[in-house]
CSV table of C-alpha atoms in Angstrom, one decimal:
chain,number,residue,atom,x,y,z
A,22,MET,CA,3.2,-5.7,-18.3
A,23,GLN,CA,0.8,-3.7,-20.4
A,24,ARG,CA,-1.8,-1.2,-19.4
A,25,ASN,CA,-5.3,-0.9,-21.0
A,26,LYS,CA,-7.3,2.4,-20.6
A,27,SER,CA,-11.1,2.1,-20.3
A,28,LEU,CA,-13.6,2.0,-17.4
A,29,THR,CA,-12.0,-1.3,-16.6
A,30,ARG,CA,-8.3,-0.8,-16.3
A,31,THR,CA,-6.1,-3.9,-16.6
A,32,ILE,CA,-2.5,-4.9,-16.2
A,33,SER,CA,-1.6,-8.1,-18.3
A,34,PHE,CA,0.9,-10.7,-17.4
A,35,PRO,CA,1.4,-12.5,-20.6
A,36,ASP,CA,2.5,-16.1,-20.7
A,37,THR,CA,6.2,-15.1,-21.3
A,38,SER,CA,7.0,-16.5,-17.9
A,39,TYR,CA,7.0,-20.1,-19.3
A,40,GLU,CA,9.4,-19.0,-22.0
A,41,TYR,CA,11.6,-17.6,-19.2
A,42,LEU,CA,11.3,-20.8,-17.2
A,43,ALA,CA,12.2,-22.9,-20.2
A,44,HIS,CA,15.0,-20.8,-21.1
A,45,GLU,CA,16.5,-21.0,-17.6
A,46,LEU,CA,16.0,-24.7,-17.3
A,47,GLN,CA,17.8,-25.2,-20.6
A,48,ALA,CA,20.8,-23.1,-19.3
A,49,ALA,CA,20.8,-24.9,-16.1
A,50,THR,CA,21.1,-28.3,-17.8
A,51,ALA,CA,23.2,-27.2,-20.6
A,52,LEU,CA,26.0,-29.4,-19.3
A,53,ALA,CA,23.7,-32.4,-18.3
A,54,SER,CA,23.2,-35.6,-20.3
A,55,PRO,CA,21.0,-35.3,-23.4
A,56,GLU,CA,18.0,-37.3,-21.7
A,57,ILE,CA,17.9,-34.6,-19.0
A,58,GLN,CA,18.1,-31.8,-21.7
A,59,GLU,CA,15.2,-33.4,-23.6
A,60,ALA,CA,13.2,-33.5,-20.5
A,61,VAL,CA,13.1,-29.8,-20.2
A,62,PRO,CA,10.1,-29.1,-22.3
A,63,ALA,CA,7.9,-31.8,-20.6
A,64,LEU,CA,9.0,-30.3,-17.3
A,65,VAL,CA,7.9,-26.8,-18.3
A,66,ARG,CA,4.5,-28.2,-19.4
A,67,ALA,CA,4.2,-30.2,-16.1
A,68,LEU,CA,5.0,-26.9,-14.2
A,69,ARG,CA,2.7,-24.7,-16.2
A,70,PRO,CA,-0.2,-24.9,-13.9
A,71,ALA,CA,1.9,-24.5,-10.6
A,72,VAL,CA,3.4,-21.4,-12.0
A,73,LYS,CA,-0.1,-19.9,-13.1
A,74,GLN,CA,-1.3,-20.8,-9.9
A,75,MET,CA,1.6,-19.1,-8.0
A,76,GLN,CA,1.1,-15.9,-10.4
A,77,SER,CA,-2.7,-15.9,-9.5
A,78,GLN,CA,-1.9,-16.3,-5.6
A,79,ILE,CA,0.5,-13.6,-5.8
A,80,LEU,CA,-1.9,-11.3,-7.3
A,81,LEU,CA,-4.7,-12.2,-4.9
A,82,ASN,CA,-2.4,-11.5,-2.0
A,83,LEU,CA,-1.5,-8.1,-3.5
A,84,ILE,CA,-5.2,-7.3,-3.8
A,85,GLU,CA,-5.9,-8.5,-0.3
A,86,GLU,CA,-3.2,-6.4,1.2
A,87,LEU,CA,-4.2,-3.2,-0.9
A,88,GLN,CA,-8.1,-3.6,0.1
A,89,ASP,CA,-7.1,-4.3,3.8
A,90,ALA,CA,-5.0,-1.0,3.8
A,91,GLY,CA,-8.2,0.8,2.4
A,92,ILE,CA,-6.0,1.8,-0.7
A,93,ALA,CA,-7.9,0.3,-3.5
A,94,HIS,CA,-11.5,-1.3,-4.1
A,95,GLY,CA,-12.6,-2.9,-7.2
A,96,LEU,CA,-9.5,-4.9,-8.0
A,97,TYR,CA,-9.9,-8.4,-9.2
A,98,VAL,CA,-7.8,-11.1,-11.3
A,99,LYS,CA,-9.0,-12.3,-14.7
A,100,THR,CA,-7.7,-15.0,-16.5
A,101,ALA,CA,-7.2,-14.0,-20.2
A,102,SER,CA,-6.2,-16.2,-23.2
A,103,ASP,CA,-2.7,-15.1,-23.0
A,104,GLY,CA,-2.2,-14.8,-19.3
A,105,LEU,CA,-3.5,-13.3,-16.1
A,106,GLU,CA,-4.8,-9.7,-15.9
A,107,LEU,CA,-5.0,-7.6,-12.7
A,108,ALA,CA,-8.1,-5.5,-13.3
A,109,PHE,CA,-9.6,-2.6,-11.6
A,110,GLU,CA,-12.9,-1.2,-12.3
A,111,GLU,CA,-13.5,2.4,-11.8
A,112,PRO,CA,-16.8,3.1,-9.9
A,113,VAL,CA,-19.3,5.2,-11.6
A,114,ALA,CA,-20.2,8.3,-9.6
A,115,LEU,CA,-23.8,8.1,-8.7
A,116,PRO,CA,-25.8,11.4,-7.4
A,117,ASP,CA,-24.9,11.9,-3.6
A,118,ASN,CA,-28.0,14.2,-3.1
A,119,ASP,CA,-30.5,13.9,-0.3
A,120,GLU,CA,-33.7,14.8,-2.3
A,121,ASN,CA,-36.1,12.0,-3.1
A,122,LEU,CA,-35.0,9.9,-0.2
A,123,VAL,CA,-37.3,6.9,0.8
A,124,ARG,CA,-37.3,5.5,4.3
A,125,ILE,CA,-37.2,1.7,4.6
A,126,THR,CA,-36.8,-0.7,7.4
A,127,LEU,CA,-34.2,-3.2,6.9
A,128,ARG,CA,-34.2,-6.5,8.9
A,129,ILE,CA,-30.9,-8.3,8.9
A,130,PRO,CA,-29.7,-11.2,10.9
A,131,GLU,CA,-27.8,-10.3,14.0
A,132,THR,CA,-24.5,-11.8,12.8
A,133,THR,CA,-24.6,-9.5,10.0
A,134,ARG,CA,-25.4,-6.4,12.0
A,135,ASP,CA,-22.5,-7.4,14.3
A,136,ALA,CA,-20.2,-7.7,11.3
A,137,ILE,CA,-21.1,-4.2,10.0
A,138,THR,CA,-20.7,-2.9,13.5
A,139,ALA,CA,-17.1,-4.3,13.7
A,140,GLU,CA,-16.3,-2.9,10.2
A,141,ILE,CA,-17.4,0.6,11.0
A,142,SER,CA,-16.0,0.6,14.6
A,143,ASP,CA,-12.8,2.6,13.6
A,144,SER,CA,-14.8,5.1,11.2
A,145,ALA,CA,-17.0,7.9,11.9
A,146,LEU,CA,-19.8,6.3,9.8
A,147,SER,CA,-23.2,5.3,11.1
A,148,MET,CA,-24.5,1.8,10.2
A,149,ASN,CA,-27.1,3.5,7.8
A,150,SER,CA,-24.3,5.5,6.1
A,151,TRP,CA,-22.2,2.3,5.7
A,152,ILE,CA,-25.1,0.5,4.1
A,153,VAL,CA,-25.9,3.4,1.7
A,154,ALA,CA,-22.3,3.5,0.7
A,155,ALA,CA,-21.8,-0.3,0.2
A,156,THR,CA,-25.1,-0.2,-1.9
A,157,ARG,CA,-23.8,2.5,-4.0
A,158,GLU,CA,-20.5,0.9,-4.6
A,159,LYS,CA,-22.2,-2.5,-5.5
A,160,LEU,CA,-24.5,-0.6,-8.0
A,161,ALA,CA,-21.4,1.3,-9.3
A,162,ARG,CA,-19.6,-1.8,-10.1
A,163,ARG,CA,-22.6,-3.3,-11.8
A,164,HIS,CA,-22.8,-0.5,-14.2
A,165,VAL,CA,-19.0,-0.5,-15.1
A,166,SER,CA,-18.8,-4.1,-16.6
A,167,THR,CA,-20.0,-4.1,-20.1
A,168,ASN,CA,-18.1,-7.1,-21.2
A,169,MET,CA,-19.4,-10.7,-21.1
A,170,SER,CA,-17.0,-12.8,-19.0
A,171,ARG,CA,-16.2,-16.4,-19.8
A,172,ARG,CA,-15.4,-18.7,-17.1
A,173,ILE,CA,-13.1,-21.7,-18.0
A,174,THR,CA,-12.1,-24.3,-15.7
A,175,GLY,CA,-9.8,-27.5,-16.0
A,176,TRP,CA,-6.2,-28.4,-16.6
A,177,SER,CA,-4.1,-27.8,-19.7
A,178,MET,CA,-0.8,-29.2,-20.6
């Protein structure tokens, strides 16, 4: 694991897990027939998408558990050229002053209102405070990321 320091902090999980898998399969088949030993590289290539999916699912479960516990916000998983990255965006502090306030009326669906009410039921926040905090958090995340991200989908062997 490597840690990068920036506004967006990442922990990289390089593709060395496939080398480890190949090494373990070769060790397990050392006494097997030559045909089985020759099948190890093909088996590793076939298992690569499943291993990557398992790693991604583990990271997503970790993020979900941390966010449910209220420990961390701004965590996400990125696919990098050399593996997966667990990334954390540090929110940019927005001024929290009460001057220059604007009063608005917001019309939201009843289901959204009920979801917000359920979300804040265990806290001392009002719905207005929760909406302002959620808006600030969203705007802070928007200003943090300066990298252009690419999305690549598909299978590789």
